[in-house]
PDB file of C-alpha atoms in Angstrom:
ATOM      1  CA  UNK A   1     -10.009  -1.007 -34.661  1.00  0.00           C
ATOM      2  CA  UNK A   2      -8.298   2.104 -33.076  1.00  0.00           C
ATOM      3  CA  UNK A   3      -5.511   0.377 -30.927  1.00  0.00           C
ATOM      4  CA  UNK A   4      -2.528   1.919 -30.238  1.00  0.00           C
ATOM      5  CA  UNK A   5       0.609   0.189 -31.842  1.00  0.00           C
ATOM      6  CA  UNK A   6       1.482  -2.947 -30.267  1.00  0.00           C
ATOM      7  CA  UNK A   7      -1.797  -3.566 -28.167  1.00  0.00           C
ATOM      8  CA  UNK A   8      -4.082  -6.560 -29.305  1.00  0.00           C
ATOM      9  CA  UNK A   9      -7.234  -6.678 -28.902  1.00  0.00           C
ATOM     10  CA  UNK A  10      -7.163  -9.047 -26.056  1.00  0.00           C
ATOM     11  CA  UNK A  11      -5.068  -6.178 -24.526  1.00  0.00           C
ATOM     12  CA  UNK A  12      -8.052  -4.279 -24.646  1.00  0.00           C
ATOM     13  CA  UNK A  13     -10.212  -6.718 -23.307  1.00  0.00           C
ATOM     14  CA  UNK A  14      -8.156  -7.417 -20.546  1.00  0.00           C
ATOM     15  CA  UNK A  15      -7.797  -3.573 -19.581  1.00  0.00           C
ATOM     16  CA  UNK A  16     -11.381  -3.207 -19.723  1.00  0.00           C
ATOM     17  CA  UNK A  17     -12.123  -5.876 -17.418  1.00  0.00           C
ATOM     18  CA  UNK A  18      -9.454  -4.872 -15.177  1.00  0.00           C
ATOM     19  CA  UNK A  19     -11.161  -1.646 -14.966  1.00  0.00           C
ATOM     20  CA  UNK A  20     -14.943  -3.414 -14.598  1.00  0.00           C
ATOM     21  CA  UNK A  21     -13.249  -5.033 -11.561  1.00  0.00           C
ATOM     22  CA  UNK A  22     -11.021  -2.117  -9.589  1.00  0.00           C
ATOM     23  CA  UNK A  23     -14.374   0.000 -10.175  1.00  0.00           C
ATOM     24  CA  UNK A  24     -16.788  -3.488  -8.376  1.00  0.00           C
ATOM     25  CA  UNK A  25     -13.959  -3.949  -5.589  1.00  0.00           C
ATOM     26  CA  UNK A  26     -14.284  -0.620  -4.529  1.00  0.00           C
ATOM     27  CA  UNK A  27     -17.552   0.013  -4.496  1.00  0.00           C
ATOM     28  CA  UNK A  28     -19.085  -3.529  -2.788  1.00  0.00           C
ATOM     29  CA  UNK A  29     -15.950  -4.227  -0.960  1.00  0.00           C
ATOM     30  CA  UNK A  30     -14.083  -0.739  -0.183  1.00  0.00           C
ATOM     31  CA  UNK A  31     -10.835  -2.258  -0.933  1.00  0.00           C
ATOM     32  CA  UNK A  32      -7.992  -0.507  -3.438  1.00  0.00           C
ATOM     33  CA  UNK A  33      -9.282  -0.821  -7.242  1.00  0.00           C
ATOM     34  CA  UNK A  34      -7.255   1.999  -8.299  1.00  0.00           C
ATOM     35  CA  UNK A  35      -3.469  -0.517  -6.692  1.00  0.00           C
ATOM     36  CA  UNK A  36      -5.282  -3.621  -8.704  1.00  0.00           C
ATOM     37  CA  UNK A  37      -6.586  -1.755 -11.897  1.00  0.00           C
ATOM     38  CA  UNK A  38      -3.003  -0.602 -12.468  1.00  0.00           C
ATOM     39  CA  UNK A  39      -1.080  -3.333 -11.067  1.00  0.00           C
ATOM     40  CA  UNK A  40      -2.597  -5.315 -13.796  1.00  0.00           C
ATOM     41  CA  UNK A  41      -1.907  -2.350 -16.437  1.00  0.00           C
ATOM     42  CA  UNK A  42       1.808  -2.595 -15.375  1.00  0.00           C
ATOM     43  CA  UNK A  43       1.858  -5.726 -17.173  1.00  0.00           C
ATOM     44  CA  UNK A  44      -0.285  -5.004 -20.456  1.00  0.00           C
ATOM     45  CA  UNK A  45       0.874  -1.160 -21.643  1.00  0.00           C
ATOM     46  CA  UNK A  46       3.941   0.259 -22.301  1.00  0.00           C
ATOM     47  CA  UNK A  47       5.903   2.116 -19.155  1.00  0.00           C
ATOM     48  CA  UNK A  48       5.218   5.549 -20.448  1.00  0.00           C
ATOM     49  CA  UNK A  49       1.876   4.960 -21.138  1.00  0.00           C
ATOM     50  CA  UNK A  50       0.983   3.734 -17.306  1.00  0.00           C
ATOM     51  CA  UNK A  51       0.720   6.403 -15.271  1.00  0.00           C
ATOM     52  CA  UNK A  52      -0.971   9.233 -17.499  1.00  0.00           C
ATOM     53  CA  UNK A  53      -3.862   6.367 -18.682  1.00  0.00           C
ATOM     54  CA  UNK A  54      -4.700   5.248 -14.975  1.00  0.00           C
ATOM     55  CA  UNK A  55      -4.844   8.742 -13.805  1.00  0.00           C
ATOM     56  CA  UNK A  56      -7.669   9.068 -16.697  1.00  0.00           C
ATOM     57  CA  UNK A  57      -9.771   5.918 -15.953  1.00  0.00           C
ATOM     58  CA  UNK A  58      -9.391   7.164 -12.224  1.00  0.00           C
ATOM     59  CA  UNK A  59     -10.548  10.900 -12.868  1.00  0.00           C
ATOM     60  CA  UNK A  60     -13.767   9.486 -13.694  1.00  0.00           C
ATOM     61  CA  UNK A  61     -14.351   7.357 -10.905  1.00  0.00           C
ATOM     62  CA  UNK A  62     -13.228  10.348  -8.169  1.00  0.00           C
ATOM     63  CA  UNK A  63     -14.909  13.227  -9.382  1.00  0.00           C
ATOM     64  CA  UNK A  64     -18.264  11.087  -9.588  1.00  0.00           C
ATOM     65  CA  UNK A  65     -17.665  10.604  -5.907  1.00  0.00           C
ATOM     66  CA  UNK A  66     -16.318  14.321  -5.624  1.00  0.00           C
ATOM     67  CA  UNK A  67     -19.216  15.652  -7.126  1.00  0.00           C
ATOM     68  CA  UNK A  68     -22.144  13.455  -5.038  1.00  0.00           C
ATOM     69  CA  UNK A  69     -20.465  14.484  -1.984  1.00  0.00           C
ATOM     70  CA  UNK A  70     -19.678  17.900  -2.680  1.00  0.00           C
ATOM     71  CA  UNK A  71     -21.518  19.789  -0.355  1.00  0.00           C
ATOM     72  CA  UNK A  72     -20.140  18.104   2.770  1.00  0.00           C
ATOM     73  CA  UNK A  73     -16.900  19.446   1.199  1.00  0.00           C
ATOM     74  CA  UNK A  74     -14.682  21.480   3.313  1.00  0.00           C
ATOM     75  CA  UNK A  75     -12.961  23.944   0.991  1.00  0.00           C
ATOM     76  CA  UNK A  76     -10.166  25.868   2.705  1.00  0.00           C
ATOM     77  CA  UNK A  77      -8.715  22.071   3.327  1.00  0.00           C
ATOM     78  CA  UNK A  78      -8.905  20.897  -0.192  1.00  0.00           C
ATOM     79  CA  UNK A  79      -7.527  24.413  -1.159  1.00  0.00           C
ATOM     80  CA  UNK A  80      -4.397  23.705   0.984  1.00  0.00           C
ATOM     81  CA  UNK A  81      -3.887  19.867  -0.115  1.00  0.00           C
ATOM     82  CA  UNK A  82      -4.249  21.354  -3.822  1.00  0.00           C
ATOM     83  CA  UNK A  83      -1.511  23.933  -2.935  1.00  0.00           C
ATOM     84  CA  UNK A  84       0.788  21.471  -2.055  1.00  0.00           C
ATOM     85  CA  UNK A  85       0.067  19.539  -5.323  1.00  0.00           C
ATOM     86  CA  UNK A  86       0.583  22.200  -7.170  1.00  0.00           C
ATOM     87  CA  UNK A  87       4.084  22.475  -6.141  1.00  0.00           C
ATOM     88  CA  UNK A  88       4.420  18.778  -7.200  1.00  0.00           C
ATOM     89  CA  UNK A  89       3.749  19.183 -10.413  1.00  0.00           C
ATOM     90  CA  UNK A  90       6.285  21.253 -10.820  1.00  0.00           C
ATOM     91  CA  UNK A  91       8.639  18.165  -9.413  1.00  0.00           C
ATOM     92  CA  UNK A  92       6.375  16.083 -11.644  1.00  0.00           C
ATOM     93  CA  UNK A  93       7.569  17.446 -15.002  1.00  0.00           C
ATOM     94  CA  UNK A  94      11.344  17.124 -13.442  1.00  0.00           C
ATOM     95  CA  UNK A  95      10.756  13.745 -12.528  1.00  0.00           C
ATOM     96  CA  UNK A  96       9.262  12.334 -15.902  1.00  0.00           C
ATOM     97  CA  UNK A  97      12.356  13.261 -17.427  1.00  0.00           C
ATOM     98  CA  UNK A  98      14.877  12.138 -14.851  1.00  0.00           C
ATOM     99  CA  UNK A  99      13.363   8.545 -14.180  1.00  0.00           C
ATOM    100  CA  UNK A 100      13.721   6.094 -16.896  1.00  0.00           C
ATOM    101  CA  UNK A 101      10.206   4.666 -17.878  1.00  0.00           C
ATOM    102  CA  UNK A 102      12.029   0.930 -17.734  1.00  0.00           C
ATOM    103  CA  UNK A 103      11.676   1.070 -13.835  1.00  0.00           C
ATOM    104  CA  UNK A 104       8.424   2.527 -13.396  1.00  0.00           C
ATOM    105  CA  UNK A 105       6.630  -1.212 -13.221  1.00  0.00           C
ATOM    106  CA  UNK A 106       9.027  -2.300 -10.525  1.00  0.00           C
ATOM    107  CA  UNK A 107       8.361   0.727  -8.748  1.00  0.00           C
ATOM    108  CA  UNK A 108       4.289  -0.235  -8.560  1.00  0.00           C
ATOM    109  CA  UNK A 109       5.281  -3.814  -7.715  1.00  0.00           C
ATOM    110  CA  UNK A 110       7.244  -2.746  -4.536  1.00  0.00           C
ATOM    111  CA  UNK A 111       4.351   0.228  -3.879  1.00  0.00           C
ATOM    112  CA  UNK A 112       1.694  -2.641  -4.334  1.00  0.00           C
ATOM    113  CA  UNK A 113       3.445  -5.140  -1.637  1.00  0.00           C
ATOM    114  CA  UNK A 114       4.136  -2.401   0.654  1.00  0.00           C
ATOM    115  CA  UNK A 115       0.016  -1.075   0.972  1.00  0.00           C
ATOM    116  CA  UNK A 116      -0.478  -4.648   0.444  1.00  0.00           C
ATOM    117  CA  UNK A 117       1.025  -6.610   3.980  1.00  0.00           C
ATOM    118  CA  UNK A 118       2.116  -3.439   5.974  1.00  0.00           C
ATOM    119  CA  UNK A 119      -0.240  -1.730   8.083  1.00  0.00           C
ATOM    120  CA  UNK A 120      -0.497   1.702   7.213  1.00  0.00           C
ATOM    121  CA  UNK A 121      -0.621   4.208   9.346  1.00  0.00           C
ATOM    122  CA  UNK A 122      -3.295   6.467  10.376  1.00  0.00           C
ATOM    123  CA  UNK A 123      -0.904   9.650   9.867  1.00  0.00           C
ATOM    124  CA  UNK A 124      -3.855  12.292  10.624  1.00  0.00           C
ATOM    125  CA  UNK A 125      -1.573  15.299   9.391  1.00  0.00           C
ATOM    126  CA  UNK A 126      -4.716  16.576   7.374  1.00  0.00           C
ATOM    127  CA  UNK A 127      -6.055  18.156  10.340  1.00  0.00           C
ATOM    128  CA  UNK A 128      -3.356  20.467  10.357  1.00  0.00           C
ATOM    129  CA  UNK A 129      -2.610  24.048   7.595  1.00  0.00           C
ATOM    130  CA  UNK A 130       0.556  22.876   7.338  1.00  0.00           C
ATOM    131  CA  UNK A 131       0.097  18.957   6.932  1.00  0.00           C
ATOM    132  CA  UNK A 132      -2.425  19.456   4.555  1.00  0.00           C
ATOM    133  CA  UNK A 133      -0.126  21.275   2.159  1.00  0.00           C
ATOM    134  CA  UNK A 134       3.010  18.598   2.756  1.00  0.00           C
ATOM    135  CA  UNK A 135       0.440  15.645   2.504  1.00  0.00           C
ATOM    136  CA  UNK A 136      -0.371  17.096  -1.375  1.00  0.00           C
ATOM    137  CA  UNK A 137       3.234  17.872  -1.956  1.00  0.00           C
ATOM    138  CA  UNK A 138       4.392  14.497  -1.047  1.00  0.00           C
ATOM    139  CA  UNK A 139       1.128  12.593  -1.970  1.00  0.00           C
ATOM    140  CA  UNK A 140       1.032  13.954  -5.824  1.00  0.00           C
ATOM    141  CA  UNK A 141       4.943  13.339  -6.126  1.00  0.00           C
ATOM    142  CA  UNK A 142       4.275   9.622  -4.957  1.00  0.00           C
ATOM    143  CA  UNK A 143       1.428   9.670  -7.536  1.00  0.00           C
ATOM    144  CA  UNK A 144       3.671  10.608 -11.134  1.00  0.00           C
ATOM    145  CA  UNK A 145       5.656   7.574  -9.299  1.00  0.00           C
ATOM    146  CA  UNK A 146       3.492   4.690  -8.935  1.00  0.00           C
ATOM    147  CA  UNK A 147      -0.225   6.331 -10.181  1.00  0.00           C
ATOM    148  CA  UNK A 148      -2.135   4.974  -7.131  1.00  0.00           C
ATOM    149  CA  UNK A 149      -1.498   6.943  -4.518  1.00  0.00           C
ATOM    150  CA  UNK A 150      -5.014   6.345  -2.398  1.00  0.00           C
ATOM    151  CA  UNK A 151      -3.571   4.657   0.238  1.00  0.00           C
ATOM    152  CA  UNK A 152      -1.314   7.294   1.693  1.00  0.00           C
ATOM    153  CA  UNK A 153      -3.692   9.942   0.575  1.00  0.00           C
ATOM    154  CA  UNK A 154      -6.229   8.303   3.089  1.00  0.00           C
ATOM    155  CA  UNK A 155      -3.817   7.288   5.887  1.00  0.00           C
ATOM    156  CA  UNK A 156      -2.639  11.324   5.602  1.00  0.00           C
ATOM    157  CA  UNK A 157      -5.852  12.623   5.648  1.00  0.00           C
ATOM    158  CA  UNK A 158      -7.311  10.032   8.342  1.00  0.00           C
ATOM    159  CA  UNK A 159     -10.563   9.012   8.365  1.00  0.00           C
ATOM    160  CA  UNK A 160     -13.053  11.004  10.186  1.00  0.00           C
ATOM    161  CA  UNK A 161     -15.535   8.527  11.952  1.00  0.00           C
ATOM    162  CA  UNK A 162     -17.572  11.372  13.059  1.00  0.00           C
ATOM    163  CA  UNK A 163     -18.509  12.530   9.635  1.00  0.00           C
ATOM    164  CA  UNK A 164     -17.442   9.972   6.912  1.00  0.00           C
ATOM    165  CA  UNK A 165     -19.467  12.049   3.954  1.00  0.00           C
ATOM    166  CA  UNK A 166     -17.314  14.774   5.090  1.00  0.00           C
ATOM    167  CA  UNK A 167     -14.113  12.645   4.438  1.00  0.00           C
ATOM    168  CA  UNK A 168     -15.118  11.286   1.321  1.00  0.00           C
ATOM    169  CA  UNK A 169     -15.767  14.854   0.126  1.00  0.00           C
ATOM    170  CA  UNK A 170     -12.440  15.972   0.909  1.00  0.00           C
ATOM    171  CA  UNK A 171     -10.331  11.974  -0.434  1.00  0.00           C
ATOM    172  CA  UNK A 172     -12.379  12.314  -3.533  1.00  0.00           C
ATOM    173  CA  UNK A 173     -12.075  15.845  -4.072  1.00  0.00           C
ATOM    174  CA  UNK A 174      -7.837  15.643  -3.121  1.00  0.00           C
ATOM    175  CA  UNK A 175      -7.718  12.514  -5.630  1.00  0.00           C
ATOM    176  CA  UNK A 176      -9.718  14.381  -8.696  1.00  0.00           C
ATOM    177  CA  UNK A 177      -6.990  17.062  -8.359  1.00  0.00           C
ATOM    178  CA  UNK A 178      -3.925  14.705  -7.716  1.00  0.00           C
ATOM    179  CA  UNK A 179      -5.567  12.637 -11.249  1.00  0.00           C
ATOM    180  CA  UNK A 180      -6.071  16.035 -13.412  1.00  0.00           C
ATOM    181  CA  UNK A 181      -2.651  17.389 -12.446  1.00  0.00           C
ATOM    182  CA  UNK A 182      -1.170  14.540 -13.898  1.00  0.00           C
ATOM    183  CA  UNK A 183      -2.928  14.386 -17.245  1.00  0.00           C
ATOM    184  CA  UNK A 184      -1.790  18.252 -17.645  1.00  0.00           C
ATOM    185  CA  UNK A 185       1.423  17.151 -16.725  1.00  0.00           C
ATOM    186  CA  UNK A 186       1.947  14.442 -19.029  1.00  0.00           C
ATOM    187  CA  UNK A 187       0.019  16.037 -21.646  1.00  0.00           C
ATOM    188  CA  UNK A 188       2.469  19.063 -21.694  1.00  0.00           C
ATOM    189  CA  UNK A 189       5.693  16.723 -21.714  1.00  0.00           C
ATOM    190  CA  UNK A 190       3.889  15.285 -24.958  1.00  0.00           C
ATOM    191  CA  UNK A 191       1.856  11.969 -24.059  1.00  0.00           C
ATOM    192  CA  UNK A 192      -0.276  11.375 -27.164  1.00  0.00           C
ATOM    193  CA  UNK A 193      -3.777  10.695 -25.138  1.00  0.00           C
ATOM    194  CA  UNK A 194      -5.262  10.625 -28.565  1.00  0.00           C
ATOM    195  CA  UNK A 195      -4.160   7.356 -29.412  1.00  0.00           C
ATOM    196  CA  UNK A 196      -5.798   6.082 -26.849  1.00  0.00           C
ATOM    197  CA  UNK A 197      -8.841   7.544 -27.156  1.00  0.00           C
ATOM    198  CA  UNK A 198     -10.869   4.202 -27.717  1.00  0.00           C
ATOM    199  CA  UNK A 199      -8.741   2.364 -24.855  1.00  0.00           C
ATOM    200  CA  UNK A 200      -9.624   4.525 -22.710  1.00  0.00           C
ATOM    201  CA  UNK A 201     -13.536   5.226 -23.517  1.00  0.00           C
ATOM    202  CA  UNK A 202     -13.544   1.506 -22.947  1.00  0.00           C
ATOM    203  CA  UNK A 203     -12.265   1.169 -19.441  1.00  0.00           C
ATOM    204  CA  UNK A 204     -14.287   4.585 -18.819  1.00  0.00           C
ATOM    205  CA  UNK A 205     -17.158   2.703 -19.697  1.00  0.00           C
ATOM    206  CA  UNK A 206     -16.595  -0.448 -18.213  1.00  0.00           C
ATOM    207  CA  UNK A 207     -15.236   1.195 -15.041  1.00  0.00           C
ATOM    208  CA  UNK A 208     -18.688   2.702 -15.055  1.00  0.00           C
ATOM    209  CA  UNK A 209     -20.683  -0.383 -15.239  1.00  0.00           C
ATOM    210  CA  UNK A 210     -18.509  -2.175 -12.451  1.00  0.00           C
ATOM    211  CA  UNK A 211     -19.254   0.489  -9.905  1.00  0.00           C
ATOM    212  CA  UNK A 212     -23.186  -0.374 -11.119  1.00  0.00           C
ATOM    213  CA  UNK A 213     -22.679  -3.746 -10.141  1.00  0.00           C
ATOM    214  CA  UNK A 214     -20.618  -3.440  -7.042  1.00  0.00           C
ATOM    215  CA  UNK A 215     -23.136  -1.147  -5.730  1.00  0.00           C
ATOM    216  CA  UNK A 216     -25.867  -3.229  -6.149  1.00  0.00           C
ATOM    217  CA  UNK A 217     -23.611  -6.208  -4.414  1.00  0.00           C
ATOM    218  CA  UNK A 218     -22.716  -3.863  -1.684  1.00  0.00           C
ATOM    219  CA  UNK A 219     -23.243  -5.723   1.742  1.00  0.00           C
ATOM    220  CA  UNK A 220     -24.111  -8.811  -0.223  1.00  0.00           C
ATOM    221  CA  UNK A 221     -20.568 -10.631  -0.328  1.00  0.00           C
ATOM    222  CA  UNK A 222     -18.395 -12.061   2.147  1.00  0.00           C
ATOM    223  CA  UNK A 223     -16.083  -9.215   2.632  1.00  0.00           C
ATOM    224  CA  UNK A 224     -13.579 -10.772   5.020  1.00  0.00           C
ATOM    225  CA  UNK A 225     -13.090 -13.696   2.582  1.00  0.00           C
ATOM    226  CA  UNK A 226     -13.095 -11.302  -0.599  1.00  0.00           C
ATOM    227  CA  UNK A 227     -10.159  -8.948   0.779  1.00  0.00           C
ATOM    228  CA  UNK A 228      -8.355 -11.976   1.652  1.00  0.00           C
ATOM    229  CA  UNK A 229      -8.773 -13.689  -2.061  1.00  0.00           C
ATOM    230  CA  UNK A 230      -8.053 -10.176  -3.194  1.00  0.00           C
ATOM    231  CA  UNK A 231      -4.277  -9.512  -1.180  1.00  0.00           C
ATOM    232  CA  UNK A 232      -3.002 -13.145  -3.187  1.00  0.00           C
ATOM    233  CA  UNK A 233      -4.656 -11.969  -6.267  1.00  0.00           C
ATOM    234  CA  UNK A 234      -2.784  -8.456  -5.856  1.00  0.00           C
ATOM    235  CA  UNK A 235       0.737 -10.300  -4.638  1.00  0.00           C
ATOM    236  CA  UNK A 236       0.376 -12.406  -7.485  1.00  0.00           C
ATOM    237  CA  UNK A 237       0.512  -9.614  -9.842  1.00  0.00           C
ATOM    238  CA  UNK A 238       3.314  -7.621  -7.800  1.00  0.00           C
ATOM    239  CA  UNK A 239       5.353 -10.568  -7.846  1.00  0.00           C
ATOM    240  CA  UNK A 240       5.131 -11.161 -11.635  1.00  0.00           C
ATOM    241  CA  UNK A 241       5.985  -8.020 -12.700  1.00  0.00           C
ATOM    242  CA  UNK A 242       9.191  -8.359 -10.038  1.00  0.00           C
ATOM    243  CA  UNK A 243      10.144 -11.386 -11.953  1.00  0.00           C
ATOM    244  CA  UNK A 244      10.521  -9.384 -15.218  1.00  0.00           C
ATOM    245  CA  UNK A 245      13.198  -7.812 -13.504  1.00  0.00           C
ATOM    246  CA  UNK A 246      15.302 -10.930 -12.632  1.00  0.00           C
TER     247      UNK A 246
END
């Protein structure tokens, strides 16, 4: 089987039904798959690896939405957002060689508790030139830090109730970018994607399947009761990769 050195199969079925479930939560339920799906990689791939192969499975999942919702997409904003990104990625490359790989998990785990019991704000600088260019800048450097960076990307941008196929255009649009800029990045400091080729069709393809079935679920399950079961499950899995540290 093509498996990277030092992942079992069971590693691989475990990744791919991480990524089944991130891609069901957020499609019946709303909530964060991208903070689960790589909370639970955290504890199954190697620290290098993390980042670069969640912002793959991701790419998928946010240019699907990108594209569906593309023509409520407002393009000067995403152009700004994508300047500031750009910039990061620049800080990116700096940063992947600066921060040892060792600390990475415990990074996530802290992230993870953080989106997980504080309330987080609705920062709204997206409506502005300027805080749509900061909000990429900062966003995409939080991203080569801890990979799911969703959270503050929506509390910058801020959710417009008006016109929520409007916001979705621009978060799924922002995200694609933030998730591509990262696989250049990596792939120019010399991540081997190809070994993980067949790890990563996999959760592609699973991820696919789970966002079948959430859909079809959507309005069906208890959600209060679900996002509940879900912040233990997720503090759970924060908290064990904390104790690896002590």
């Amino acid at each position: 089987m093509y498996l990277p050195e030092g992942v079992a199969l069971v590693d691989l079925i475990l990744l791919s039904a991480a990524s089944f479930m991130g891609s069901l939560l957020t499609a019946a339920l709303g909530v964060g798959g991208g903070a689960f799906l790589i909370t639970v990689m955290a504890g199954l791939v190697p620290p290098l690896a993390l980042i670069p192969l969640h912002g793959v499975v991701q790419l998928g999942s946010n240019a699907s939405r990108a594209w569906l919702s593309r023509s409520h997409l407002e393009l000067p904003k995403l152009g700004l957002f994508s300047l500031g990104a750009l910039g990061a990625a620049l800080g990116g490359v700096w940063m992947i060689g600066l921060l040892s790989t060792d600390y990475i998990p415990l990074l996530i785990a802290l992230f993870i508790l953080w989106i997980t019991w504080m309330p987080m704000p609705e920062i709204g600088l997206g409506r502005t030139p300027l805080g749509l260019i900061s909000g990429g800048l900062i966003t995409t450097l939080a991203s080569f830090l801890v990979g799911a960076s969703g959270p503050l990307v929506s509390a910058w941008l801020s959710k417009d109730a008006e016109n929520k196929w409007r916001y979705t255009a621009l978060f799924s649009s922002a995200m694609t970018f933030q998730h591509l800029l990262k696989i250049l990045v990596f792939g120019l400091v010399g991540f081997a994607f190809l070994e993980w080729v067949f790890v990563l069709f996999c959760m592609i393809v699973l991820g696919y399947l789970g966002t079948k079935v959430g859909l079809a679920l959507l309005g069906r399950l208890p959600e209060a009761r679900f996002r509940t079961v879900y912040q233990w499950f997720l503090t759970l899995l924060a908290v064990r990769l904390l104790l690896g540290y002590v």
